[in-house]
Amino acid sequence: MRKLFLATLLVVFFGSAIAQNIELTPIFGYTIAGKVDNYGRYLDVKDDALYGGLLSVQIDELSYFELSYERNDTKGSTRLKEIDLAVEHYQAGALKEFSQGMVVPFAKITLGTSRYVQKSGGDERVWYFSTGIGAGAKVFLSERVGIRLFTNLMMPLEFDGAGFWCGIGGGCSGGISFNVPVMHWDMGAGLIIRLEN
C-alpha cells in the first residue's frame, strides 16, 4: 500500500506542472480516538499526538486535490493487556475553499486506507478502507507562507456484507454494508509552504 501511495504522490507531483499552486504542509496535532467493542472484540485506542504531512495541488481557483499522511503512536487496551499501537491514515481527496484572501475557510472529503500496527506484545497489522471529512482555515502570513488550522473525522470502514437481488416484477437492487469500528477526531495545525507556478 505504501508503494501505491508513493506512486500516486509522484504522478501528482510531476503532473503538477500544469497546476496553479502547490502547497506542502507538515502538520502536528492531537487525536481523540474511540474504542472497538463488537463481535467479541475489544480495543480502546488512547488519545494521543499526531503528525504527518499534506500535498495540495490546486486544480481550479478554489479547489485542490490533496494527498495526506497522518500517524499517531499511542497505546491500546484490550480486555487482557495494554499494547503499544501505531495508527496511520493514507488519504486522497478534494479540498474546497470558500473565499480568497488572508483567511481562507475550507472543507474537504477524502478516501483511502488506515493501518493499525501492534508494536508490542505481538506483530498484528490490520488495514481498513477509510474515509474522512474535515474543515478548517488557512491563514496566510505572506504570498508563500501560512498556517493551516484543521479538524478531521477519520472513519475506518469494516466490510459487513453485500447482496444483490431481483424481484418478479423485473426490478433489481443491491447493497453493501459497512460499520465503523473506531473513529478518530483529529485537531491540529500545520505550516503551509506554497510553491506558485
Coordinates of C-alpha atoms in Angstrom, one line a residue:
M1 CA 0.0 0.0 0.0
R2 CA 2.9 2.4 0.7
K3 CA 4.2 1.8 -2.9
L4 CA 0.8 2.7 -4.3
F5 CA 0.7 5.8 -2.2
L6 CA 4.2 6.9 -3.2
A7 CA 3.4 6.2 -6.9
T8 CA 0.3 8.4 -6.7
L9 CA 2.3 11.1 -5.0
L10 CA 4.9 11.0 -7.8
V11 CA 2.2 11.2 -10.5
V12 CA 0.5 14.2 -8.8
F13 CA 3.9 15.9 -8.2
F14 CA 5.1 15.5 -11.8
G15 CA 1.7 16.3 -13.2
S16 CA 1.6 19.5 -11.2
A17 CA 3.5 21.4 -13.9
I18 CA 0.1 22.5 -15.2
A19 CA -1.3 23.3 -11.7
Q20 CA -1.7 26.8 -10.5
N21 CA -0.2 26.3 -7.0
I22 CA 1.2 23.5 -4.8
E23 CA 1.1 23.6 -1.0
L24 CA 3.3 21.5 1.2
T25 CA 2.1 21.3 4.8
P26 CA 3.8 19.4 7.6
I27 CA 1.1 19.0 10.4
F28 CA 1.0 18.3 14.1
G29 CA -2.0 17.9 16.3
Y30 CA -4.0 15.6 18.6
T31 CA -6.3 12.7 18.0
I32 CA -9.3 11.8 20.1
A33 CA -10.0 8.1 19.4
G34 CA -12.7 5.7 20.3
K35 CA -12.9 2.0 21.0
V36 CA -13.9 -1.2 19.2
D37 CA -16.4 -3.2 21.2
N38 CA -18.3 -5.6 18.9
Y39 CA -18.3 -9.1 17.5
G40 CA -16.5 -10.3 20.7
R41 CA -13.6 -7.8 20.1
Y42 CA -12.5 -5.0 22.4
L43 CA -9.8 -2.4 21.8
D44 CA -9.7 1.0 23.4
V45 CA -7.4 3.3 21.4
K46 CA -6.0 6.0 23.6
D47 CA -5.9 9.7 22.7
D48 CA -2.5 11.0 21.6
A49 CA -0.5 13.4 19.5
L50 CA -0.5 13.1 15.7
Y51 CA 1.9 14.2 13.0
G52 CA 2.1 13.9 9.2
G53 CA 2.0 15.9 6.0
L54 CA -0.2 17.2 3.2
L55 CA 0.5 17.7 -0.5
S56 CA -2.2 20.0 -2.0
V57 CA -2.3 20.6 -5.8
Q58 CA -4.6 23.4 -7.0
I59 CA -6.9 22.3 -9.8
D60 CA -9.0 25.4 -10.2
E61 CA -9.5 28.8 -8.5
L62 CA -10.9 27.4 -5.2
S63 CA -10.3 23.6 -5.4
Y64 CA -7.4 21.4 -4.6
F65 CA -6.6 17.7 -5.0
E66 CA -4.9 16.6 -1.8
L67 CA -2.8 13.7 -0.6
S68 CA -2.4 13.3 3.2
Y69 CA -0.5 11.1 5.7
E70 CA -1.3 11.1 9.4
R71 CA 0.2 9.0 12.1
N72 CA -0.1 8.7 15.9
D73 CA 1.9 6.4 18.1
T74 CA -0.3 5.6 21.0
K75 CA -1.5 2.8 23.3
G76 CA -4.4 0.5 23.1
S77 CA -6.1 -1.5 25.8
T78 CA -7.6 -5.0 25.2
R79 CA -9.5 -6.9 27.8
L80 CA -6.3 -8.6 28.9
K81 CA -3.4 -6.1 28.4
E82 CA -2.2 -2.7 27.2
I83 CA -0.2 -2.6 23.9
D84 CA 1.8 -0.1 22.0
L85 CA 0.0 0.8 18.8
A86 CA 0.7 2.9 15.7
V87 CA -2.3 4.3 13.7
E88 CA -1.7 5.6 10.1
H89 CA -4.1 7.2 7.7
Y90 CA -3.2 7.4 3.9
Q91 CA -5.8 9.5 2.2
A92 CA -6.5 11.2 -1.2
G93 CA -9.3 13.7 -1.7
A94 CA -10.7 17.1 -2.6
L95 CA -10.5 20.3 -0.7
K96 CA -12.8 23.2 -1.4
E97 CA -12.0 26.8 -0.3
F98 CA -14.9 29.2 0.3
S99 CA -13.1 32.5 -0.2
Q100 CA -9.8 34.1 -1.1
G101 CA -7.6 36.4 0.9
M102 CA -5.5 36.2 4.1
V103 CA -8.0 33.9 5.9
V104 CA -9.4 31.1 3.7
P105 CA -12.0 28.7 5.2
F106 CA -12.2 25.3 3.7
A107 CA -13.9 21.8 3.8
K108 CA -12.6 18.5 2.5
I109 CA -13.5 14.9 1.9
T110 CA -11.1 12.0 1.5
L111 CA -10.9 8.3 0.7
G112 CA -8.0 6.0 1.4
T113 CA -6.8 3.4 3.9
S114 CA -6.0 3.2 7.6
R115 CA -3.5 0.9 9.2
Y116 CA -3.2 -0.3 12.8
V117 CA 0.1 -1.8 13.8
Q118 CA 0.7 -3.6 17.1
K119 CA 4.2 -2.6 18.3
S120 CA 4.5 -4.6 21.5
G121 CA 3.3 -8.0 22.6
G122 CA 2.8 -9.2 19.0
D123 CA 3.0 -8.1 15.4
E124 CA -0.6 -7.8 14.3
R125 CA -1.2 -5.4 11.4
V126 CA -4.7 -4.6 10.2
W127 CA -5.7 -2.5 7.1
Y128 CA -9.1 -0.9 6.7
F129 CA -10.6 1.1 3.8
S130 CA -11.3 4.5 5.3
T131 CA -12.9 7.9 4.6
G132 CA -12.6 11.3 6.2
I133 CA -14.3 14.6 6.3
G134 CA -12.7 17.8 7.5
A135 CA -12.9 21.6 7.8
G136 CA -10.6 24.4 8.9
A137 CA -9.0 27.6 7.7
K138 CA -5.7 28.7 6.1
V139 CA -4.2 31.9 7.5
F140 CA -1.7 33.3 5.1
L141 CA 1.2 35.4 6.6
S142 CA 2.6 36.2 3.1
E143 CA 2.1 35.0 -0.5
R144 CA 4.0 31.8 0.1
V145 CA 3.7 31.0 3.9
G146 CA 0.7 30.4 6.0
I147 CA -0.7 28.4 8.9
R148 CA -3.4 25.8 8.4
L149 CA -5.8 25.1 11.3
F150 CA -7.9 21.9 10.8
T151 CA -10.2 19.3 12.3
N152 CA -10.9 15.9 10.6
L153 CA -13.1 13.0 11.4
M154 CA -11.4 9.8 10.2
M155 CA -13.6 6.7 9.8
P156 CA -12.1 3.3 9.1
L157 CA -14.8 1.1 7.4
E158 CA -15.2 -2.6 8.1
F159 CA -17.0 -4.6 5.4
D160 CA -20.1 -6.4 6.8
G161 CA -21.7 -7.9 3.7
A162 CA -23.1 -7.5 0.2
G163 CA -26.2 -8.6 -1.5
F164 CA -27.9 -8.5 -4.9
W165 CA -31.5 -9.5 -5.6
C166 CA -34.1 -9.2 -8.3
G167 CA -37.9 -9.2 -8.0
I168 CA -40.6 -10.9 -10.1
G169 CA -41.7 -7.5 -11.4
G170 CA -38.3 -7.0 -13.2
G171 CA -36.6 -4.7 -10.7
C172 CA -33.1 -5.5 -9.3
S173 CA -31.3 -4.0 -6.5
G174 CA -28.1 -4.5 -4.5
G175 CA -26.2 -3.2 -1.5
I176 CA -23.1 -3.2 0.5
S177 CA -22.9 -2.6 4.2
F178 CA -20.0 -1.3 6.4
N179 CA -19.6 -0.5 10.0
V180 CA -17.1 2.0 11.6
P181 CA -15.2 0.0 14.2
V182 CA -13.4 3.1 15.7
M183 CA -13.5 6.8 14.9
H184 CA -10.7 9.3 15.2
W185 CA -11.3 13.0 15.7
D186 CA -8.1 14.9 14.7
M187 CA -7.4 18.6 15.5
G188 CA -4.2 20.4 14.7
A189 CA -2.2 23.0 12.8
G190 CA 0.4 23.0 10.0
L191 CA 2.9 25.3 8.3
I192 CA 1.8 25.9 4.7
I193 CA 4.6 26.4 2.2
R194 CA 3.1 27.5 -1.1
L195 CA 5.0 26.9 -4.4
E196 CA 3.5 29.2 -7.0
N197 CA 3.5 28.1 -10.7

